[in-house]
Tab-separated table of C-alpha atoms in Angstrom:
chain	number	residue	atom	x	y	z
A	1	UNK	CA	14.736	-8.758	-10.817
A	2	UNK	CA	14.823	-8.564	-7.127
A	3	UNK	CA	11.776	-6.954	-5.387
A	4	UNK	CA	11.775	-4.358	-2.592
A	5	UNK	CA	12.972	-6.021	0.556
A	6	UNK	CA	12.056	-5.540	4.426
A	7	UNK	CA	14.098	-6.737	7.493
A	8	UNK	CA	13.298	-7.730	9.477
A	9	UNK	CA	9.730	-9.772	9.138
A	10	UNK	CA	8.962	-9.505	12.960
A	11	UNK	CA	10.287	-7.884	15.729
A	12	UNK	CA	8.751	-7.814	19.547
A	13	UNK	CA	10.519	-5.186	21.728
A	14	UNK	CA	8.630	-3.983	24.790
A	15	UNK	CA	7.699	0.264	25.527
A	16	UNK	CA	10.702	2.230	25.843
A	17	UNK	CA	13.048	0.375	23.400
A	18	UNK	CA	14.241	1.390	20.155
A	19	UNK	CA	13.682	-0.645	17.005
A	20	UNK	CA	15.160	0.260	13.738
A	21	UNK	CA	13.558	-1.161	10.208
A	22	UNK	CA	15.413	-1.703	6.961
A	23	UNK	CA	13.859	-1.339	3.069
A	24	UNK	CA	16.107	-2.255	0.174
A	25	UNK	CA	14.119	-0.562	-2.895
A	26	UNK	CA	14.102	-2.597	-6.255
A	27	UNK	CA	16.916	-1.491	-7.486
A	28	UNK	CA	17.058	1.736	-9.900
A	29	UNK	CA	14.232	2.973	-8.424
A	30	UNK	CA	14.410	6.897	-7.112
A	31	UNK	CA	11.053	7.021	-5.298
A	32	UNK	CA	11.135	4.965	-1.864
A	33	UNK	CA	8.075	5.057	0.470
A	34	UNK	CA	7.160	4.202	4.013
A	35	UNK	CA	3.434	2.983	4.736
A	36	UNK	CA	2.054	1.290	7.906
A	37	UNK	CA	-1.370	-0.553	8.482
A	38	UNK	CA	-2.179	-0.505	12.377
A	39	UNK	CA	-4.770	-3.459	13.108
A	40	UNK	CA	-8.430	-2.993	11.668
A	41	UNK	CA	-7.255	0.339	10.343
A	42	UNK	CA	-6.333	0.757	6.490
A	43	UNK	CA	-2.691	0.933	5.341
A	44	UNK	CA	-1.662	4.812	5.787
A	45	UNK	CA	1.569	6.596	4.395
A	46	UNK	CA	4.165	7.551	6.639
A	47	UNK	CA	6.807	9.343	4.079
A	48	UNK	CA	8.511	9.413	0.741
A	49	UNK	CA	12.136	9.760	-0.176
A	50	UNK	CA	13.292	10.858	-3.577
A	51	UNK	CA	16.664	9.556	-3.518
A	52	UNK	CA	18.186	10.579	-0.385
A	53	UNK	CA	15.923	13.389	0.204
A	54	UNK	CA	12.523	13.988	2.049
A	55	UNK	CA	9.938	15.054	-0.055
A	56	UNK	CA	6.779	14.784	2.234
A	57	UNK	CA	6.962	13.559	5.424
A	58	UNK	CA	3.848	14.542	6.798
A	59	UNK	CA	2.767	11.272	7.521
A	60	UNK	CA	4.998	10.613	10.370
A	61	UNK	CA	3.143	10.120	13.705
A	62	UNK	CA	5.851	12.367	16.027
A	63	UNK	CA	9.513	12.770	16.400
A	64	UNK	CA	10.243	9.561	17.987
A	65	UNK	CA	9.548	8.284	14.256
A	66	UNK	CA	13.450	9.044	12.418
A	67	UNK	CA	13.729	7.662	8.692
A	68	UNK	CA	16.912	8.122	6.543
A	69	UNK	CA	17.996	7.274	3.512
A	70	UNK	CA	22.031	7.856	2.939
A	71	UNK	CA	23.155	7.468	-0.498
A	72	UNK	CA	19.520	6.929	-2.049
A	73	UNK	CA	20.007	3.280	-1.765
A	74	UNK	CA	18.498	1.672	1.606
A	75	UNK	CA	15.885	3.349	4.022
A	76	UNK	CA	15.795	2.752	7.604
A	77	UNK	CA	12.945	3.482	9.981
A	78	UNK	CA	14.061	4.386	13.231
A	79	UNK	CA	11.179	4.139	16.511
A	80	UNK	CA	12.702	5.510	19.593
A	81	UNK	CA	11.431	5.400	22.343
A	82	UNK	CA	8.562	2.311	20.869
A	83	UNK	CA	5.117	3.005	22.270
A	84	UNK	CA	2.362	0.452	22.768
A	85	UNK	CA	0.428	2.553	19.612
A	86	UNK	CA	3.210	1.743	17.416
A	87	UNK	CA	2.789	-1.502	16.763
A	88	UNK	CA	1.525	-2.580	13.465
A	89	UNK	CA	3.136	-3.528	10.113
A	90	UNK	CA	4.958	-1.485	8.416
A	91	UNK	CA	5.490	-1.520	4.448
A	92	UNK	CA	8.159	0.064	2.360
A	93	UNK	CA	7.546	0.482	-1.109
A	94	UNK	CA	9.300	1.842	-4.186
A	95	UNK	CA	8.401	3.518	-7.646
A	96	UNK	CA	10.778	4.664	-11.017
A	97	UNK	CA	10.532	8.490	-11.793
A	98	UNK	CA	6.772	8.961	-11.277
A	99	UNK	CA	5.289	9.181	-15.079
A	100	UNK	CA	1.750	8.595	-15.477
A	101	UNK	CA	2.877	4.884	-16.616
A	102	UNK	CA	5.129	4.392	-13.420
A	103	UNK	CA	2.505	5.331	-10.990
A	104	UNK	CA	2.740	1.735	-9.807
A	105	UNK	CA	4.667	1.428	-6.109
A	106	UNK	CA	6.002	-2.360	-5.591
A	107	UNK	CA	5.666	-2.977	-1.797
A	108	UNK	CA	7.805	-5.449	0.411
A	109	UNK	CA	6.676	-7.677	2.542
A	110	UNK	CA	6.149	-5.539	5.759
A	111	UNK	CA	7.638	-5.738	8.992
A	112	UNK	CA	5.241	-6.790	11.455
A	113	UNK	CA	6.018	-4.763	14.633
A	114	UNK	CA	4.988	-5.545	18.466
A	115	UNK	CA	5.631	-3.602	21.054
A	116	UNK	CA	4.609	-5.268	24.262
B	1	UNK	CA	-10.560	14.587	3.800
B	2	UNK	CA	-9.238	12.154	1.606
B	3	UNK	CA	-11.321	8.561	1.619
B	4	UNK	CA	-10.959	5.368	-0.067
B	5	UNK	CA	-14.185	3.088	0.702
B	6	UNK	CA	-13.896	-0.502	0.061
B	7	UNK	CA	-17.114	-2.989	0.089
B	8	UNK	CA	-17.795	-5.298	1.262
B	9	UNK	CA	-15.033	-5.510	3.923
B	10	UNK	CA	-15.296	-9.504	3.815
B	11	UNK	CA	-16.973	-12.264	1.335
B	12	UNK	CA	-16.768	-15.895	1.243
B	13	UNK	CA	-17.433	-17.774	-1.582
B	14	UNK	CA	-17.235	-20.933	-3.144
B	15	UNK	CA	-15.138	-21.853	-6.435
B	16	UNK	CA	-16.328	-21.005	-9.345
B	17	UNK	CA	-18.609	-18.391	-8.382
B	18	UNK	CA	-17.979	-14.728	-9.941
B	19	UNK	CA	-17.593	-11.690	-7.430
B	20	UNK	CA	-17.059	-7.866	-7.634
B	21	UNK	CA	-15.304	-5.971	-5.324
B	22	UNK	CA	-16.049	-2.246	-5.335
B	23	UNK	CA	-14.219	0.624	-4.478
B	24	UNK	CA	-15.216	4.587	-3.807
B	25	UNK	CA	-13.300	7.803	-3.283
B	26	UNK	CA	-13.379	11.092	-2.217
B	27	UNK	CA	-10.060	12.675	-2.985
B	28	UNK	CA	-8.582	15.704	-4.353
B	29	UNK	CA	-6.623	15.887	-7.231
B	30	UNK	CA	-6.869	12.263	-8.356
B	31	UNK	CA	-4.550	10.808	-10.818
B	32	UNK	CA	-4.772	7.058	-10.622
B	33	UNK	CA	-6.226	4.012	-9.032
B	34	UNK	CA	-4.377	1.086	-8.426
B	35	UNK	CA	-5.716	-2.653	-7.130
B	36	UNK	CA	-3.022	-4.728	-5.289
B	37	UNK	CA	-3.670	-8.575	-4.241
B	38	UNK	CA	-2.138	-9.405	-0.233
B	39	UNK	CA	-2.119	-12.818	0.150
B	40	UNK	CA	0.447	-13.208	3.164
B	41	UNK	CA	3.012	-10.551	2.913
B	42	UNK	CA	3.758	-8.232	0.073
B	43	UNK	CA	0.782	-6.800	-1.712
B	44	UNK	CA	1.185	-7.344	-5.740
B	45	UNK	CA	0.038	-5.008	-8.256
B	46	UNK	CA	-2.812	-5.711	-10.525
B	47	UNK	CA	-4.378	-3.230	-12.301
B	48	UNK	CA	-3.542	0.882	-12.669
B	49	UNK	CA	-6.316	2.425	-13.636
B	50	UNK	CA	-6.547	5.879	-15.272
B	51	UNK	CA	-9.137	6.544	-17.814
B	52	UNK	CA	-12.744	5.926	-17.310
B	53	UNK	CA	-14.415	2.882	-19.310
B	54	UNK	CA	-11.305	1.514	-20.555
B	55	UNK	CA	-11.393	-2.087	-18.796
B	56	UNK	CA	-8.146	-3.555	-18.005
B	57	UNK	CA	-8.196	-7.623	-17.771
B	58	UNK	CA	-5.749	-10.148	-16.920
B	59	UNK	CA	-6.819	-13.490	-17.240
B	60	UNK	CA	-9.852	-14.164	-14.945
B	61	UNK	CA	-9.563	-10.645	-13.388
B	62	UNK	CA	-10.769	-7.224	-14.931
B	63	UNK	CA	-11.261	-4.138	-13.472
B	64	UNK	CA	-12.975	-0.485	-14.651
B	65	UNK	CA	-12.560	2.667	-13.500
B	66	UNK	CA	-15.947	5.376	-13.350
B	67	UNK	CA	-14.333	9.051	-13.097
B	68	UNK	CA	-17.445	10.418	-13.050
B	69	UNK	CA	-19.422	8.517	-9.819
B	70	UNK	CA	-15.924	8.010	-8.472
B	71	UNK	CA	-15.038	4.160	-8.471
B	72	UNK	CA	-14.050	0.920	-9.550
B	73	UNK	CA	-14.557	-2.307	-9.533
B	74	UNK	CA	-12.491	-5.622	-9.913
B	75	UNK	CA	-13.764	-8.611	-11.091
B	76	UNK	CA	-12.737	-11.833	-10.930
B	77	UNK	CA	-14.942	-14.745	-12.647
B	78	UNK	CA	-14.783	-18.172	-11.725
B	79	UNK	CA	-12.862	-18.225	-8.225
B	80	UNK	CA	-10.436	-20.448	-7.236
B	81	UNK	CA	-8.779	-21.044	-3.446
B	82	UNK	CA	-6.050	-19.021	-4.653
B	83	UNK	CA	-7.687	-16.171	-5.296
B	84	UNK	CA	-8.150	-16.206	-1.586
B	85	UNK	CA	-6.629	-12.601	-0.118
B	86	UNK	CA	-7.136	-9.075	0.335
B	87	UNK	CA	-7.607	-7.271	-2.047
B	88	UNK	CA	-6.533	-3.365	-1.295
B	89	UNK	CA	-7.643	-0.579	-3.418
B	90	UNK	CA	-5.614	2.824	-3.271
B	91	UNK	CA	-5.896	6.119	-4.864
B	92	UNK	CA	-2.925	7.860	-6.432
B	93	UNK	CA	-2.673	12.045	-5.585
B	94	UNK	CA	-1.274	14.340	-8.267
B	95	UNK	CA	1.208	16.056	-6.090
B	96	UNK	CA	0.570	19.976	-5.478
B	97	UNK	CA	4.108	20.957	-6.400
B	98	UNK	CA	6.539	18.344	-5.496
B	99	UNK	CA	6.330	14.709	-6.630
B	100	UNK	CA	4.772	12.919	-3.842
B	101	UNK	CA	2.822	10.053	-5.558
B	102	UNK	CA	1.328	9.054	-2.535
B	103	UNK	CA	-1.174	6.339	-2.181
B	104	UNK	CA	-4.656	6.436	-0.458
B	105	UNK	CA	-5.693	3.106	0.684
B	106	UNK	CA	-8.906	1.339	1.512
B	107	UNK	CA	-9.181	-0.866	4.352
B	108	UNK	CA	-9.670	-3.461	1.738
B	109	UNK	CA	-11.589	-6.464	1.032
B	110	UNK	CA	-11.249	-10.098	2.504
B	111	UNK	CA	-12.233	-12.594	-0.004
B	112	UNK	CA	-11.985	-16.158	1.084
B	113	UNK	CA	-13.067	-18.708	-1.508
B	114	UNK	CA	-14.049	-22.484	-0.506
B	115	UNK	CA	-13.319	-25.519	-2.063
């Protein structure tokens, strides 16, 4: 079974661009989550999809943060414009129908972000 | 505020020796604690943790969970270089209304183990 997927593994942009993130979930799997671990700091959630829909987003930094999810499937992440603060990895992860045995959230292998 | 404390922060130590990494909280509503491994990229699950004194063990690893003075700890008994990695601790939230299973996260634990 293929795990949760990121794309891409790095990207440097400088201030002012826009950058846009892809997660493929594990495939079946409803719940889809955003995380991201700026340097020293601990790894912090951002938000949380159930299938195409937003259930808490109240992790998000500020508007220039936009995250979809079309069709339930893939997730994108969306930073525009990029700030300097902004840089950091940034993990997707994904869960079945939370259940107190599917509590367990598979993560990707982050997207390590620079913005210069 | 919820807070996931993770100690120590960073350990060295050489193979074969036996560590414990320990982990706090301070949350609301908890529902389940979860250990993941981070070597280079994604972190892996290990252990969910839901019940105190129950101890949950896979091979040289084990972990328990203490509802009642809020933590847990993972073990892992005779070390190896590959056990080298972070090891991240995070708190699962029972959602108030909805079903956001969110995850608290400690900053985790660096444990580098020598040859």
């Amino acid at each position: 079974e293929a795990g949760v997927t990121q794309f891409p593994s790095h990207s440097v942009i400088e201030k002012g661009q826009t950058v846009t993130l892809r997660c493929d979930p594990i495939s079946g799997h409803d719940n889809l989550y955003w995380y991201r671990r700026v340097m020293g700091k601990e790894i912090k959630f951002l938000l949380h999809f159930v299938k195409e829909s937003k259930q808490d987003e109240s992790g998000m930094p500020n508007n220039r943060f936009l995250a979809e999810r079309t069709g339930g499937t893939y997730s994108t992440l969306k930073v525009q414009p990029a700030e300097l603060e902004d840089s950091g990895v940034y993990f997707c992860a994904s869960s079945q129908v939370p259940g107190l045995s599917t509590d367990t959230q598979y993560f990707g292998p982050g997207t390590r972000l620079t913005v210069l | 505020e919820d807070k996931v404390v993770q100690s120590p922060l960073s350990l060295v130590v050489h193979e074969g020796d036996t560590v414990t990494l320990n982990c706090s909280y301070e949350v609301t509503n908890f529902r389940s604690l979860l250990w993941y491994k981070q070597e280079k990229k994604a972190p892996t699950f290990l252990f969910m943790l839901t019940s105190s004194g129950i101890e949950k063990k896979s091979g040289r690893l084990s972990s328990i969970l203490d509802k009642k003075e809020l933590f847990s700890i993972l073990n892992i008994t005779a070390t190896q270089t590959g056990d080298s990695a972070v090891y991240l601790c995070a708190v699962v939230l029972a959602p108030s209304g909805g079903s956001n299973y969110k995850l608290t996260f400690g900053k985790g634990t660096l444990l580098t183990v020598n040859p």
